[in-house]
Amino acid sequence: MISVRHLSKSFLSPDGHRVEVLRDVNFDIQSGEVVAIIGPSGTGKSTLLRMLNRLETPTSGDVLVNGKNILAKDYPVHQLRQKMGMVFQSFNLFNHLSVLDNVVLAPMKLLGLTREQAEQEAIEMLRKVGLAEKAHAMPTSLSGGQQQRTAIARTLAMHPDIVLFDEPTSALDPTMVGEVQGVMRTLTQEKMTMIVVTHKMRFARDISSRVLFLYDGVVLEDGTPEDIFSNPQRKETRDFVHRIRKLTFEIAGSDFDFYDMSSQIKQFCISCSMPEKMDPVTHVVEEMLVIMQQFSKSIHIEVNHSDLDRTSTVVALHRGETLSPLDRDDTDELAAMIVRGMSKSIQTELTPEGVQLTIEM
Amino acid sequence: MTTSIQQENGELVARLEGRLDTAVSAQTEKDLQPLNECQNMNIVLDCNKLEYISSSGLRIFLNILKNAKAKGGRVIITGMNADINKVFTMTGFTNLFEFR
């Protein structure tokens, strides 16, 4: 249905540097799929969505819809937008028109429906989104959730083949998110093809049949919600879906500032609302340094905390080494006992840079 | 990290206050050196205000114990908090010292 081929987008920043928003993005979307596009802020998710219906023009690459290149100069854009509806973060309703008039406007102007036909369909669409009784209300008298449901009804009134949702709930009060998500869930049951850019991980997992993880301008992972949320292959995906907060230290010699390190760990634990982890984390970091500095001076330490499951880990990379520093005969056994005693589990992994220990607290 | 040493009721009492970690262990070891020079006296390590101890701190305690035993003395620890007690338990130090 949609084929995206080698799509790239870049622009010149005010200081003259070329900023690459998207780089060589490729994917296919079949009819009936519900695709969630997730990824950190500023990674090009909305830009990608807007290029699918030509609200933005790519720097290079192709977008084929039903085999036709929509970027071709003679491609009829208005037909594309009829078949590919879009729901925006900020609703984009006409505030001087009633809910009903917002919904009938495009079908009358673009599909050539009579007022009577358009109203009949509009009422049906408003019923679908639970707003039939608000048909004659003005948008400004509605809640944010109701306005967004009106915007969805307006999009559906054009009988689109595909609906693009650009952060549809991010401008809403948390109490109103559920009603919009409920309408979108109904659409998935009707096998509507949907592409949804969202920051809501649980929602993305619940409604989508497929998830694209966009990171630094490329599709880093593409899989089922189970693949992406339960078994992500890439570290970046894992960190993102588990909402990992990080504190990192690079230690190049024995004269590093331990006072500063302790202070940063303290601040990090407080900012993650886990002051009770401050001493155990400090113990593990400090003792790992005592152990690793016996053998190597190039050490990378990360303290990670997942906001999702409230777990904390210390990752210690011992560059240039292949043996776990905890398992060596000449290790500092007292320090190793404290590391083992403070941790729930320790995983050892050999990476191209050296041996890496992931210590779960 | 601060320390003070006083003779009280025939015992040498060292009061430790703060976090005994890698950053301060060398200085703390120097500060507690007088404990290693006493003869035939019991040493009390008062940990009521000690917040944290790392392996480098444990080594200082161990050296004090070795020296005291060699000179016929005892080392008694008082007032450990839960974190320090945990560190002592996981390293087997609870079996080495006397507690009051």
mmCIF file of N, CA and C in Angstrom, chain A residues 256 258-259 262 278-280 282-284 286-287 290 332-335 337-342, chain B residues 19-24 51-56 58-59 62 81 83 86-87 90-93:
data_model
loop_
_atom_site.group_PDB
_atom_site.id
_atom_site.type_symbol
_atom_site.label_atom_id
_atom_site.label_comp_id
_atom_site.label_asym_id
_atom_site.label_seq_id
_atom_site.Cartn_x
_atom_site.Cartn_y
_atom_site.Cartn_z
ATOM 1 N N PHE A 256 40.864 10.449 39.206
ATOM 2 C CA PHE A 256 39.552 11.044 38.899
ATOM 3 C C PHE A 256 38.954 11.636 40.175
ATOM 4 N N PHE A 258 36.605 11.624 42.790
ATOM 5 C CA PHE A 258 35.620 10.741 43.417
ATOM 6 C C PHE A 258 34.541 11.525 44.154
ATOM 7 N N TYR A 259 34.905 12.684 44.706
ATOM 8 C CA TYR A 259 33.907 13.528 45.396
ATOM 9 C C TYR A 259 32.795 13.912 44.424
ATOM 10 N N SER A 262 30.559 10.895 43.557
ATOM 11 C CA SER A 262 29.596 10.595 44.637
ATOM 12 C C SER A 262 28.460 11.595 44.633
ATOM 13 N N MET A 278 20.771 5.236 46.726
ATOM 14 C CA MET A 278 22.004 6.017 46.674
ATOM 15 C C MET A 278 23.209 5.248 47.239
ATOM 16 N N ASP A 279 23.060 4.677 48.438
ATOM 17 C CA ASP A 279 24.196 3.962 49.024
ATOM 18 C C ASP A 279 24.524 2.678 48.268
ATOM 19 N N PRO A 280 23.536 1.817 47.939
ATOM 20 C CA PRO A 280 23.891 0.608 47.176
ATOM 21 C C PRO A 280 24.564 0.923 45.834
ATOM 22 N N THR A 282 26.257 3.673 45.028
ATOM 23 C CA THR A 282 27.599 4.204 45.303
ATOM 24 C C THR A 282 28.562 3.069 45.664
ATOM 25 N N HIS A 283 28.077 2.134 46.477
ATOM 26 C CA HIS A 283 28.926 0.983 46.844
ATOM 27 C C HIS A 283 29.384 0.241 45.591
ATOM 28 N N VAL A 284 28.445 -0.077 44.707
ATOM 29 C CA VAL A 284 28.796 -0.890 43.534
ATOM 30 C C VAL A 284 29.755 -0.123 42.618
ATOM 31 N N GLU A 286 31.783 2.377 43.395
ATOM 32 C CA GLU A 286 33.076 2.556 44.054
ATOM 33 C C GLU A 286 33.888 1.260 44.059
ATOM 34 N N GLU A 287 33.236 0.154 44.393
ATOM 35 C CA GLU A 287 33.987 -1.105 44.486
ATOM 36 C C GLU A 287 34.387 -1.617 43.097
ATOM 37 N N VAL A 290 37.502 0.194 42.333
ATOM 38 C CA VAL A 290 38.630 -0.364 43.092
ATOM 39 C C VAL A 290 39.134 -1.617 42.377
ATOM 40 N N ASP A 332 40.346 -7.967 43.858
ATOM 41 C CA ASP A 332 40.201 -7.487 45.236
ATOM 42 C C ASP A 332 38.950 -8.158 45.804
ATOM 43 N N GLU A 333 39.161 -9.220 46.577
ATOM 44 C CA GLU A 333 38.038 -10.058 46.988
ATOM 45 C C GLU A 333 37.065 -9.321 47.910
ATOM 46 N N LEU A 334 37.603 -8.418 48.745
ATOM 47 C CA LEU A 334 36.735 -7.675 49.665
ATOM 48 C C LEU A 334 35.763 -6.782 48.866
ATOM 49 N N ALA A 335 36.306 -6.074 47.873
ATOM 50 C CA ALA A 335 35.469 -5.216 47.022
ATOM 51 C C ALA A 335 34.474 -6.069 46.233
ATOM 52 N N MET A 337 33.169 -8.905 47.086
ATOM 53 C CA MET A 337 32.099 -9.386 47.977
ATOM 54 C C MET A 337 31.020 -8.311 48.142
ATOM 55 N N ILE A 338 31.454 -7.048 48.226
ATOM 56 C CA ILE A 338 30.473 -5.959 48.388
ATOM 57 C C ILE A 338 29.641 -5.819 47.110
ATOM 58 N N VAL A 339 30.305 -5.895 45.937
ATOM 59 C CA VAL A 339 29.563 -5.790 44.666
ATOM 60 C C VAL A 339 28.527 -6.912 44.578
ATOM 61 N N ARG A 340 28.966 -8.140 44.886
ATOM 62 C CA ARG A 340 28.037 -9.280 44.795
ATOM 63 C C ARG A 340 26.915 -9.136 45.829
ATOM 64 N N GLY A 341 27.279 -8.689 47.011
ATOM 65 C CA GLY A 341 26.290 -8.572 48.081
ATOM 66 C C GLY A 341 25.244 -7.498 47.817
ATOM 67 N N MET A 342 25.620 -6.446 47.102
ATOM 68 C CA MET A 342 24.699 -5.335 46.843
ATOM 69 C C MET A 342 23.824 -5.575 45.614
ATOM 70 N N ARG B 19 31.218 9.873 55.740
ATOM 71 C CA ARG B 19 31.274 8.768 54.768
ATOM 72 C C ARG B 19 32.725 8.328 54.596
ATOM 73 N N LEU B 20 32.987 7.089 54.944
ATOM 74 C CA LEU B 20 34.350 6.553 54.851
ATOM 75 C C LEU B 20 34.474 5.808 53.519
ATOM 76 N N ASP B 21 34.857 6.567 52.480
ATOM 77 C CA ASP B 21 34.956 5.985 51.140
ATOM 78 C C ASP B 21 36.378 6.130 50.605
ATOM 79 N N THR B 22 36.562 5.767 49.321
ATOM 80 C CA THR B 22 37.883 5.798 48.684
ATOM 81 C C THR B 22 38.533 7.177 48.801
ATOM 82 N N ALA B 23 37.714 8.219 48.647
ATOM 83 C CA ALA B 23 38.261 9.577 48.599
ATOM 84 C C ALA B 23 38.932 9.970 49.906
ATOM 85 N N VAL B 24 38.412 9.457 51.033
ATOM 86 C CA VAL B 24 38.925 9.930 52.329
ATOM 87 C C VAL B 24 39.708 8.858 53.069
ATOM 88 N N GLU B 51 28.186 7.177 58.313
ATOM 89 C CA GLU B 51 27.046 6.989 57.400
ATOM 90 C C GLU B 51 27.285 5.871 56.393
ATOM 91 N N TYR B 52 28.546 5.638 56.036
ATOM 92 C CA TYR B 52 28.848 4.760 54.897
ATOM 93 C C TYR B 52 30.252 4.231 55.058
ATOM 94 N N ILE B 53 30.456 2.991 54.635
ATOM 95 C CA ILE B 53 31.830 2.462 54.647
ATOM 96 C C ILE B 53 32.056 1.616 53.391
ATOM 97 N N SER B 54 33.204 1.824 52.764
ATOM 98 C CA SER B 54 33.544 1.046 51.566
ATOM 99 C C SER B 54 34.625 0.032 51.932
ATOM 100 N N SER B 55 35.070 -0.741 50.938
ATOM 101 C CA SER B 55 36.103 -1.747 51.222
ATOM 102 C C SER B 55 37.389 -1.086 51.725
ATOM 103 N N SER B 56 37.654 0.141 51.263
ATOM 104 C CA SER B 56 38.876 0.808 51.744
ATOM 105 C C SER B 56 38.739 1.151 53.221
ATOM 106 N N LEU B 58 36.873 -0.666 55.319
ATOM 107 C CA LEU B 58 36.952 -1.952 56.021
ATOM 108 C C LEU B 58 38.413 -2.348 56.271
ATOM 109 N N ARG B 59 39.259 -2.035 55.289
ATOM 110 C CA ARG B 59 40.684 -2.387 55.428
ATOM 111 C C ARG B 59 41.324 -1.625 56.594
ATOM 112 N N LEU B 62 40.291 -3.386 59.658
ATOM 113 C CA LEU B 62 40.992 -4.664 59.764
ATOM 114 C C LEU B 62 42.426 -4.462 60.276
ATOM 115 N N ASN B 81 24.966 1.726 61.574
ATOM 116 C CA ASN B 81 23.655 1.865 60.925
ATOM 117 C C ASN B 81 23.382 0.636 60.033
ATOM 118 N N ASP B 83 23.091 0.209 56.791
ATOM 119 C CA ASP B 83 23.922 0.028 55.595
ATOM 120 C C ASP B 83 25.282 -0.556 55.974
ATOM 121 N N LYS B 86 25.021 -4.109 56.928
ATOM 122 C CA LYS B 86 24.870 -4.950 55.729
ATOM 123 C C LYS B 86 26.255 -5.247 55.120
ATOM 124 N N VAL B 87 27.082 -4.202 55.033
ATOM 125 C CA VAL B 87 28.420 -4.374 54.459
ATOM 126 C C VAL B 87 29.243 -5.322 55.332
ATOM 127 N N MET B 90 27.903 -8.955 54.689
ATOM 128 C CA MET B 90 28.213 -9.567 53.387
ATOM 129 C C MET B 90 29.712 -9.860 53.214
ATOM 130 N N THR B 91 30.544 -9.212 54.016
ATOM 131 C CA THR B 91 31.992 -9.451 53.893
ATOM 132 C C THR B 91 32.519 -10.356 55.005
ATOM 133 N N GLY B 92 31.635 -10.783 55.905
ATOM 134 C CA GLY B 92 32.066 -11.661 56.999
ATOM 135 C C GLY B 92 32.737 -10.909 58.135
ATOM 136 N N PHE B 93 32.721 -9.565 58.100
ATOM 137 C CA PHE B 93 33.383 -8.777 59.145
ATOM 138 C C PHE B 93 32.661 -8.888 60.491
#
